[in-house]
mmCIF file of C-alpha atoms and ligand atoms in Angstrom:
data_model
loop_
_atom_site.group_PDB
_atom_site.id
_atom_site.type_symbol
_atom_site.label_atom_id
_atom_site.label_comp_id
_atom_site.label_asym_id
_atom_site.label_seq_id
_atom_site.Cartn_x
_atom_site.Cartn_y
_atom_site.Cartn_z
ATOM 1 C CA UNK B 1 -22.108 -10.175 -10.891
ATOM 2 C CA UNK B 2 -21.757 -9.256 -14.537
ATOM 3 C CA UNK B 3 -18.805 -7.266 -15.820
ATOM 4 C CA UNK B 4 -18.877 -4.498 -18.405
ATOM 5 C CA UNK B 5 -20.305 -5.438 -21.801
ATOM 6 C CA UNK B 6 -17.609 -6.116 -24.367
ATOM 7 C CA UNK B 7 -17.941 -5.762 -28.107
ATOM 8 C CA UNK B 8 -18.650 -9.004 -29.883
ATOM 9 C CA UNK B 9 -15.818 -9.918 -32.226
ATOM 10 C CA UNK B 10 -15.589 -12.921 -34.534
ATOM 11 C CA UNK B 11 -13.759 -15.988 -33.203
ATOM 12 C CA UNK B 12 -9.989 -15.803 -33.758
ATOM 13 C CA UNK B 13 -9.962 -18.937 -35.923
ATOM 14 C CA UNK B 14 -12.378 -17.233 -38.304
ATOM 15 C CA UNK B 15 -10.210 -14.087 -38.335
ATOM 16 C CA UNK B 16 -7.153 -16.175 -39.231
ATOM 17 C CA UNK B 17 -9.013 -17.893 -42.040
ATOM 18 C CA UNK B 18 -10.616 -14.723 -43.438
ATOM 19 C CA UNK B 19 -7.298 -12.812 -43.476
ATOM 20 C CA UNK B 20 -5.274 -15.798 -44.631
ATOM 21 C CA UNK B 21 -2.909 -15.633 -41.662
ATOM 22 C CA UNK B 22 -1.001 -18.855 -42.169
ATOM 23 C CA UNK B 23 1.576 -18.920 -39.353
ATOM 24 C CA UNK B 24 5.084 -17.818 -40.321
ATOM 25 C CA UNK B 25 7.846 -19.763 -38.600
ATOM 26 C CA UNK B 26 10.406 -17.045 -39.363
ATOM 27 C CA UNK B 27 8.291 -14.532 -37.427
ATOM 28 C CA UNK B 28 7.849 -16.909 -34.470
ATOM 29 C CA UNK B 29 4.100 -17.088 -35.001
ATOM 30 C CA UNK B 30 2.398 -19.440 -32.543
ATOM 31 C CA UNK B 31 -1.041 -18.026 -31.889
ATOM 32 C CA UNK B 32 -3.275 -18.343 -28.823
ATOM 33 C CA UNK B 33 -7.027 -18.654 -29.327
ATOM 34 C CA UNK B 34 -8.356 -19.739 -25.916
ATOM 35 C CA UNK B 35 -10.074 -16.668 -24.463
ATOM 36 C CA UNK B 36 -10.051 -17.974 -20.899
ATOM 37 C CA UNK B 37 -6.318 -18.612 -21.062
ATOM 38 C CA UNK B 38 -5.748 -15.169 -22.627
ATOM 39 C CA UNK B 39 -7.848 -13.506 -19.884
ATOM 40 C CA UNK B 40 -5.727 -15.295 -17.261
ATOM 41 C CA UNK B 41 -2.540 -13.978 -18.865
ATOM 42 C CA UNK B 42 -3.994 -10.447 -19.047
ATOM 43 C CA UNK B 43 -4.804 -10.689 -15.305
ATOM 44 C CA UNK B 44 -1.175 -11.398 -14.289
ATOM 45 C CA UNK B 45 -0.063 -7.727 -14.156
ATOM 46 C CA UNK B 46 -2.972 -6.914 -11.777
ATOM 47 C CA UNK B 47 -5.729 -4.355 -12.365
ATOM 48 C CA UNK B 48 -5.221 -2.845 -15.825
ATOM 49 C CA UNK B 49 -8.203 -0.488 -15.787
ATOM 50 C CA UNK B 50 -7.103 2.613 -17.742
ATOM 51 C CA UNK B 51 -3.474 1.410 -17.598
ATOM 52 C CA UNK B 52 -1.196 1.829 -20.603
ATOM 53 C CA UNK B 53 0.016 -1.470 -21.997
ATOM 54 C CA UNK B 54 2.684 -2.023 -24.633
ATOM 55 C CA UNK B 55 2.247 -5.269 -26.544
ATOM 56 C CA UNK B 56 4.815 -6.772 -28.890
ATOM 57 C CA UNK B 57 3.526 -8.918 -31.727
ATOM 58 C CA UNK B 58 -0.278 -8.846 -31.376
ATOM 59 C CA UNK B 59 -0.648 -11.125 -34.415
ATOM 60 C CA UNK B 60 -4.371 -11.721 -35.016
ATOM 61 C CA UNK B 61 -5.109 -9.993 -31.696
ATOM 62 C CA UNK B 62 -6.067 -12.662 -29.138
ATOM 63 C CA UNK B 63 -4.002 -11.279 -26.256
ATOM 64 C CA UNK B 64 -4.774 -7.732 -27.414
ATOM 65 C CA UNK B 65 -8.504 -8.403 -27.033
ATOM 66 C CA UNK B 66 -7.945 -9.835 -23.542
ATOM 67 C CA UNK B 67 -5.963 -6.741 -22.510
ATOM 68 C CA UNK B 68 -8.717 -4.490 -23.857
ATOM 69 C CA UNK B 69 -11.363 -6.557 -22.013
ATOM 70 C CA UNK B 70 -9.284 -5.965 -18.862
ATOM 71 C CA UNK B 71 -9.704 -2.211 -19.379
ATOM 72 C CA UNK B 72 -6.204 -1.381 -20.678
ATOM 73 C CA UNK B 73 -5.237 1.169 -23.317
ATOM 74 C CA UNK B 74 -3.030 -0.835 -25.642
ATOM 75 C CA UNK B 75 -0.211 0.262 -27.925
ATOM 76 C CA UNK B 76 1.024 -2.605 -30.051
ATOM 77 C CA UNK B 77 3.773 -3.108 -32.608
ATOM 78 C CA UNK B 78 3.492 -5.896 -35.154
ATOM 79 C CA UNK B 79 6.048 -6.816 -37.790
ATOM 80 C CA UNK B 80 3.710 -8.786 -40.043
ATOM 81 C CA UNK B 81 1.683 -6.435 -42.249
ATOM 82 C CA UNK B 82 -0.777 -9.271 -42.987
ATOM 83 C CA UNK B 83 -2.086 -8.939 -39.396
ATOM 84 C CA UNK B 84 -2.907 -5.230 -39.654
ATOM 85 C CA UNK B 85 -6.428 -5.529 -41.162
ATOM 86 C CA UNK B 86 -7.436 -8.008 -38.433
ATOM 87 C CA UNK B 87 -6.055 -5.662 -35.785
ATOM 88 C CA UNK B 88 -7.888 -2.707 -37.362
ATOM 89 C CA UNK B 89 -11.147 -4.587 -36.718
ATOM 90 C CA UNK B 90 -10.212 -4.907 -33.032
ATOM 91 C CA UNK B 91 -9.351 -1.193 -32.901
ATOM 92 C CA UNK B 92 -12.754 -0.365 -34.423
ATOM 93 C CA UNK B 93 -14.509 -2.516 -31.821
ATOM 94 C CA UNK B 94 -12.695 -0.746 -28.956
ATOM 95 C CA UNK B 95 -12.685 2.923 -30.101
ATOM 96 C CA UNK B 96 -9.713 4.994 -28.857
ATOM 97 C CA UNK B 97 -8.310 2.064 -26.862
ATOM 98 C CA UNK B 98 -5.909 0.433 -29.318
ATOM 99 C CA UNK B 99 -3.060 1.852 -31.411
ATOM 100 C CA UNK B 100 -1.192 -0.517 -33.695
ATOM 101 C CA UNK B 101 1.966 0.319 -35.567
ATOM 102 C CA UNK B 102 3.699 -1.739 -38.201
ATOM 103 C CA UNK B 103 7.363 -2.307 -37.390
ATOM 104 C CA UNK B 104 10.115 -4.105 -35.556
ATOM 105 C CA UNK B 105 9.758 -4.015 -31.761
ATOM 106 C CA UNK B 106 13.561 -4.045 -31.489
ATOM 107 C CA UNK B 107 13.520 -0.514 -32.931
ATOM 108 C CA UNK B 108 10.655 0.827 -30.804
ATOM 109 C CA UNK B 109 10.961 2.730 -27.530
ATOM 110 C CA UNK B 110 7.989 1.572 -25.462
ATOM 111 C CA UNK B 111 7.805 4.796 -23.435
ATOM 112 C CA UNK B 112 7.751 6.993 -26.530
ATOM 113 C CA UNK B 113 5.180 4.666 -28.118
ATOM 114 C CA UNK B 114 2.817 4.529 -25.120
ATOM 115 C CA UNK B 115 3.364 8.105 -23.967
ATOM 116 C CA UNK B 116 4.193 7.344 -20.331
ATOM 117 C CA UNK B 117 4.472 4.712 -17.598
ATOM 118 C CA UNK B 118 3.185 1.383 -18.844
ATOM 119 C CA UNK B 119 3.026 -2.364 -18.418
ATOM 120 C CA UNK B 120 4.534 -4.605 -21.055
ATOM 121 C CA UNK B 121 2.564 -7.742 -21.897
ATOM 122 C CA UNK B 122 3.435 -10.045 -24.786
ATOM 123 C CA UNK B 123 3.456 -13.533 -26.185
ATOM 124 C CA UNK B 124 6.911 -12.918 -27.596
ATOM 125 C CA UNK B 125 8.308 -14.177 -30.880
ATOM 126 C CA UNK B 126 11.007 -16.633 -29.768
ATOM 127 C CA UNK B 127 13.707 -15.186 -32.034
ATOM 128 C CA UNK B 128 13.773 -11.707 -30.464
ATOM 129 C CA UNK B 129 12.243 -12.403 -27.039
ATOM 130 C CA UNK B 130 15.461 -12.567 -25.032
ATOM 131 C CA UNK B 131 16.987 -9.522 -26.750
ATOM 132 C CA UNK B 132 13.852 -7.481 -26.018
ATOM 133 C CA UNK B 133 13.861 -8.609 -22.377
ATOM 134 C CA UNK B 134 17.531 -7.692 -21.902
ATOM 135 C CA UNK B 135 16.851 -4.254 -23.417
ATOM 136 C CA UNK B 136 14.015 -3.628 -20.934
ATOM 137 C CA UNK B 137 16.049 -4.968 -17.985
ATOM 138 C CA UNK B 138 18.996 -2.751 -18.895
ATOM 139 C CA UNK B 139 16.910 0.436 -18.818
ATOM 140 C CA UNK B 140 19.117 3.403 -17.867
ATOM 141 C CA UNK B 141 16.289 4.908 -15.801
ATOM 142 C CA UNK B 142 15.373 3.050 -12.596
ATOM 143 C CA UNK B 143 12.656 2.518 -11.614
ATOM 144 C CA UNK B 144 12.072 1.983 -15.319
ATOM 145 C CA UNK B 145 9.127 3.382 -17.279
ATOM 146 C CA UNK B 146 7.587 -0.117 -17.247
ATOM 147 C CA UNK B 147 5.679 -1.044 -14.092
ATOM 148 C CA UNK B 148 5.776 -4.751 -14.921
ATOM 149 C CA UNK B 149 6.714 -7.228 -17.628
ATOM 150 C CA UNK B 150 4.385 -10.162 -18.332
ATOM 151 C CA UNK B 151 6.060 -12.205 -21.036
ATOM 152 C CA UNK B 152 5.547 -15.599 -22.609
ATOM 153 C CA UNK B 153 8.785 -17.469 -23.354
ATOM 154 C CA UNK B 154 9.816 -20.982 -24.171
ATOM 155 C CA UNK B 155 9.837 -22.721 -20.765
ATOM 156 C CA UNK B 156 13.609 -23.214 -20.948
ATOM 157 C CA UNK B 157 14.165 -19.445 -21.286
ATOM 158 C CA UNK B 158 11.677 -18.761 -18.468
ATOM 159 C CA UNK B 159 13.673 -21.159 -16.228
ATOM 160 C CA UNK B 160 16.863 -19.249 -17.030
ATOM 161 C CA UNK B 161 15.246 -15.934 -16.052
ATOM 162 C CA UNK B 162 14.147 -17.140 -12.590
ATOM 163 C CA UNK B 163 17.047 -19.575 -11.971
ATOM 164 C CA UNK B 164 18.786 -19.873 -8.605
ATOM 165 C CA UNK B 165 22.585 -20.082 -8.168
ATOM 166 C CA UNK B 166 24.154 -23.506 -8.486
ATOM 167 C CA UNK B 167 21.660 -24.701 -11.099
ATOM 168 C CA UNK B 168 22.464 -25.326 -14.752
ATOM 169 C CA UNK B 169 19.886 -22.712 -15.803
ATOM 170 C CA UNK B 170 21.583 -19.985 -13.723
ATOM 171 C CA UNK B 171 23.528 -17.487 -15.797
ATOM 172 C CA UNK B 172 23.718 -13.946 -17.053
ATOM 173 C CA UNK B 173 19.969 -13.712 -17.741
ATOM 174 C CA UNK B 174 19.110 -14.667 -14.125
ATOM 175 C CA UNK B 175 21.455 -12.039 -12.690
ATOM 176 C CA UNK B 176 20.194 -9.340 -15.098
ATOM 177 C CA UNK B 177 16.579 -10.225 -14.248
ATOM 178 C CA UNK B 178 17.075 -10.463 -10.500
ATOM 179 C CA UNK B 179 19.608 -7.836 -9.371
ATOM 180 C CA UNK B 180 17.026 -5.020 -9.364
ATOM 181 C CA UNK B 181 13.785 -6.841 -10.254
ATOM 182 C CA UNK B 182 11.704 -9.686 -8.882
ATOM 183 C CA UNK B 183 11.082 -12.417 -11.437
ATOM 184 C CA UNK B 184 8.750 -15.410 -11.142
ATOM 185 C CA UNK B 185 7.071 -17.929 -13.384
ATOM 186 C CA UNK B 186 3.402 -16.955 -13.195
ATOM 187 C CA UNK B 187 1.951 -19.653 -15.451
ATOM 188 C CA UNK B 188 3.032 -22.674 -17.443
ATOM 189 C CA UNK B 189 1.409 -23.095 -20.829
ATOM 190 C CA UNK B 190 1.208 -26.420 -22.624
ATOM 191 C CA UNK B 191 2.416 -26.469 -26.221
ATOM 192 C CA UNK B 192 -1.013 -27.680 -27.342
ATOM 193 C CA UNK B 193 -2.506 -24.283 -26.384
ATOM 194 C CA UNK B 194 -0.839 -22.716 -29.439
ATOM 195 C CA UNK B 195 -1.678 -22.851 -33.141
ATOM 196 C CA UNK B 196 0.504 -24.255 -34.552
ATOM 197 C CA UNK B 197 1.910 -25.978 -31.444
ATOM 198 C CA UNK B 198 5.624 -25.259 -30.953
ATOM 199 C CA UNK B 199 7.994 -28.147 -30.200
ATOM 200 C CA UNK B 200 8.518 -27.075 -26.598
ATOM 201 C CA UNK B 201 6.508 -25.994 -23.573
ATOM 202 C CA UNK B 202 6.050 -22.315 -22.689
ATOM 203 C CA UNK B 203 5.760 -20.247 -19.535
ATOM 204 C CA UNK B 204 4.724 -16.715 -18.641
ATOM 205 C CA UNK B 205 7.241 -14.788 -16.570
ATOM 206 C CA UNK B 206 6.176 -11.850 -14.411
ATOM 207 C CA UNK B 207 8.844 -9.294 -13.561
ATOM 208 C CA UNK B 208 8.491 -6.193 -11.391
ATOM 209 C CA UNK B 209 11.216 -3.658 -10.619
ATOM 210 C CA UNK B 210 12.547 -3.387 -7.071
ATOM 211 C CA UNK B 211 14.830 -0.789 -5.483
ATOM 212 C CA UNK B 212 18.142 -0.499 -7.241
ATOM 213 C CA UNK B 213 21.147 -1.323 -5.035
ATOM 214 C CA UNK B 214 23.129 1.851 -4.350
ATOM 215 C CA UNK B 215 26.621 2.447 -5.753
ATOM 216 C CA UNK B 216 26.291 -0.009 -8.644
ATOM 217 C CA UNK B 217 26.248 0.904 -12.316
ATOM 218 C CA UNK B 218 24.157 -1.261 -14.652
ATOM 219 C CA UNK B 219 27.053 -1.316 -17.141
ATOM 220 C CA UNK B 220 29.272 -2.897 -14.491
ATOM 221 C CA UNK B 221 26.766 -5.683 -13.817
ATOM 222 C CA UNK B 222 26.502 -6.181 -17.584
ATOM 223 C CA UNK B 223 30.298 -6.382 -18.060
ATOM 224 C CA UNK B 224 30.865 -8.533 -14.985
ATOM 225 C CA UNK B 225 28.219 -11.112 -15.869
ATOM 226 C CA UNK B 226 29.245 -11.178 -19.538
ATOM 227 C CA UNK B 227 32.837 -11.972 -18.511
ATOM 228 C CA UNK B 228 31.974 -14.446 -15.738
ATOM 229 C CA UNK B 229 29.374 -16.461 -17.641
ATOM 230 C CA UNK B 230 31.129 -16.079 -20.991
ATOM 231 C CA UNK B 231 33.518 -18.727 -19.667
ATOM 232 C CA UNK B 232 31.281 -20.406 -17.098
ATOM 233 C CA UNK B 233 33.408 -23.546 -16.761
ATOM 234 C CA UNK B 234 36.507 -21.547 -15.869
ATOM 235 C CA UNK B 235 37.454 -20.272 -12.440
ATOM 236 C CA UNK B 236 36.614 -16.610 -11.861
ATOM 237 C CA UNK B 237 40.339 -15.885 -11.554
ATOM 238 C CA UNK B 238 40.572 -16.719 -15.259
ATOM 239 C CA UNK B 239 37.232 -15.483 -16.593
ATOM 240 C CA UNK B 240 37.472 -12.088 -14.845
ATOM 241 C CA UNK B 241 41.176 -11.605 -15.584
ATOM 242 C CA UNK B 242 40.628 -8.889 -18.168
ATOM 243 C CA UNK B 243 38.140 -6.934 -16.055
ATOM 244 C CA UNK B 244 39.910 -4.059 -14.239
ATOM 245 C CA UNK B 245 39.420 -4.230 -10.477
ATOM 246 C CA UNK B 246 37.787 -7.671 -10.459
ATOM 247 C CA UNK B 247 40.621 -9.474 -8.647
ATOM 248 C CA UNK B 248 40.730 -6.841 -5.894
ATOM 249 C CA UNK B 249 36.941 -6.881 -5.660
ATOM 250 C CA UNK B 250 36.880 -10.658 -5.135
ATOM 251 C CA UNK B 251 39.455 -10.308 -2.383
ATOM 252 C CA UNK B 252 37.551 -7.417 -0.767
ATOM 253 C CA UNK B 253 34.278 -9.390 -0.847
ATOM 254 C CA UNK B 254 35.874 -12.591 0.435
ATOM 255 C CA UNK B 255 34.974 -14.457 -2.761
ATOM 256 C CA UNK B 256 37.428 -17.248 -3.546
ATOM 257 C CA UNK B 257 38.729 -16.648 -7.083
ATOM 258 C CA UNK B 258 38.796 -20.401 -7.682
ATOM 259 C CA UNK B 259 34.996 -20.482 -7.679
ATOM 260 C CA UNK B 260 32.977 -20.663 -10.886
ATOM 261 C CA UNK B 261 30.439 -18.111 -12.097
ATOM 262 C CA UNK B 262 27.350 -20.177 -11.313
ATOM 263 C CA UNK B 263 28.221 -20.520 -7.609
ATOM 264 C CA UNK B 264 27.938 -16.783 -6.918
ATOM 265 C CA UNK B 265 24.593 -15.399 -5.777
ATOM 266 C CA UNK B 266 22.992 -12.330 -7.337
ATOM 267 C CA UNK B 267 23.991 -10.454 -4.161
ATOM 268 C CA UNK B 268 27.621 -11.560 -4.717
ATOM 269 C CA UNK B 269 27.582 -10.004 -8.209
ATOM 270 C CA UNK B 270 26.089 -6.808 -6.801
ATOM 271 C CA UNK B 271 28.787 -6.698 -4.090
ATOM 272 C CA UNK B 272 31.574 -7.215 -6.652
ATOM 273 C CA UNK B 273 30.163 -4.526 -8.947
ATOM 274 C CA UNK B 274 29.906 -2.105 -6.036
ATOM 275 C CA UNK B 275 33.610 -2.534 -5.163
ATOM 276 C CA UNK B 276 34.623 -2.216 -8.842
ATOM 277 C CA UNK B 277 32.537 0.971 -9.206
ATOM 278 C CA UNK B 278 33.918 2.481 -5.988
ATOM 279 C CA UNK B 279 37.425 2.561 -7.435
ATOM 280 C CA UNK B 280 36.470 4.579 -10.558
HETATM 281 N N1 SAM M 301 0.070 -12.152 -29.640
HETATM 282 C C1 SAM M 301 -0.343 -13.188 -30.577
HETATM 283 C C2 SAM M 301 -0.919 -14.364 -29.804
HETATM 284 O O1 SAM M 301 -0.651 -14.440 -28.598
HETATM 285 O O2 SAM M 301 -1.615 -15.178 -30.396
HETATM 286 C C3 SAM M 301 0.840 -13.642 -31.462
HETATM 287 C C4 SAM M 301 2.054 -14.134 -30.732
HETATM 288 S S1 SAM M 301 3.277 -14.845 -31.779
HETATM 289 C C5 SAM M 301 4.133 -15.885 -30.613
HETATM 290 C C6 SAM M 301 4.505 -13.559 -31.998
HETATM 291 C C7 SAM M 301 4.063 -12.344 -32.825
HETATM 292 O O3 SAM M 301 5.156 -11.414 -32.908
HETATM 293 C C8 SAM M 301 3.681 -12.642 -34.263
HETATM 294 O O4 SAM M 301 2.466 -11.990 -34.584
HETATM 295 C C9 SAM M 301 4.828 -12.060 -35.111
HETATM 296 O O5 SAM M 301 4.441 -11.640 -36.392
HETATM 297 C C10 SAM M 301 5.269 -10.905 -34.242
HETATM 298 N N2 SAM M 301 6.682 -10.489 -34.423
HETATM 299 C C11 SAM M 301 7.739 -11.262 -34.768
HETATM 300 N N3 SAM M 301 8.877 -10.534 -34.752
HETATM 301 C C12 SAM M 301 8.519 -9.272 -34.393
HETATM 302 C C13 SAM M 301 9.234 -8.048 -34.213
HETATM 303 N N4 SAM M 301 10.549 -8.003 -34.369
HETATM 304 N N5 SAM M 301 8.550 -6.952 -33.850
HETATM 305 C C14 SAM M 301 7.202 -6.990 -33.673
HETATM 306 N N6 SAM M 301 6.472 -8.117 -33.827
HETATM 307 C C15 SAM M 301 7.114 -9.237 -34.185
#
């Protein structure tokens, strides 16, 4: 069975050379050129036919091309102006399917940019990846405007997102990613797949929203986890001391205040937040 015909574009290595896109370390530029690998990443969110996709940091456009091949309508924001001519060639090859803006993804609202519900897919720059993820996870609206997040991180960050209680990787990021979403590592990617290869291994995390627990405010989860994991070696009695209602909430939930932050499950944090919010 043959799929739809796709426009023929020059190989990415040639694009890099022609546009002089020497990788910038400051911008977290580690490019992917392997089309099969890129198609596998673009397949993680599921069927993207006619779906809106927001991509951060398209660079020379390898992942962008894979998303377009998968049938998506892509809106991308790229900080490096040097990449824009290469991306304009991709936009020309896929008429009316790709919009690229020049800017900082930290300042861009994905819903406003894409014009509606969307998937977010990105090989994220390591320096802003976690901050972007936390922003999406802390969306005031739930279910959020994003239907899924498919994001490449350094493997160590990916482990922290999916971590289970009692492990050294478990912390604030795990609770934020898991209290109203499902997070899994969808693919591990060897450092040699990138140009230039980073020092560490990478992994793609796939996150989908689930029902939000009732009676819990996102700000309370944010404050609770910041306090608890801000002093993760201390007993909760100490680390949550300054948080109004936390001591009573631990008592009400039967959580021993001598425990440490990493021993509580995500459900424990939700239960504590619910009791704290009920008193306001
Ligand atoms: N998507 C390309 C790929 O997979 O080959 C490039 C990925 S590279 C890891 C990260 C990209 O994000 C680079 O193109 C970089 O210029 C861009 N970038 C870095 N900081 C950014 C920011 N704050 N906003 C938007 N793009 C950014």
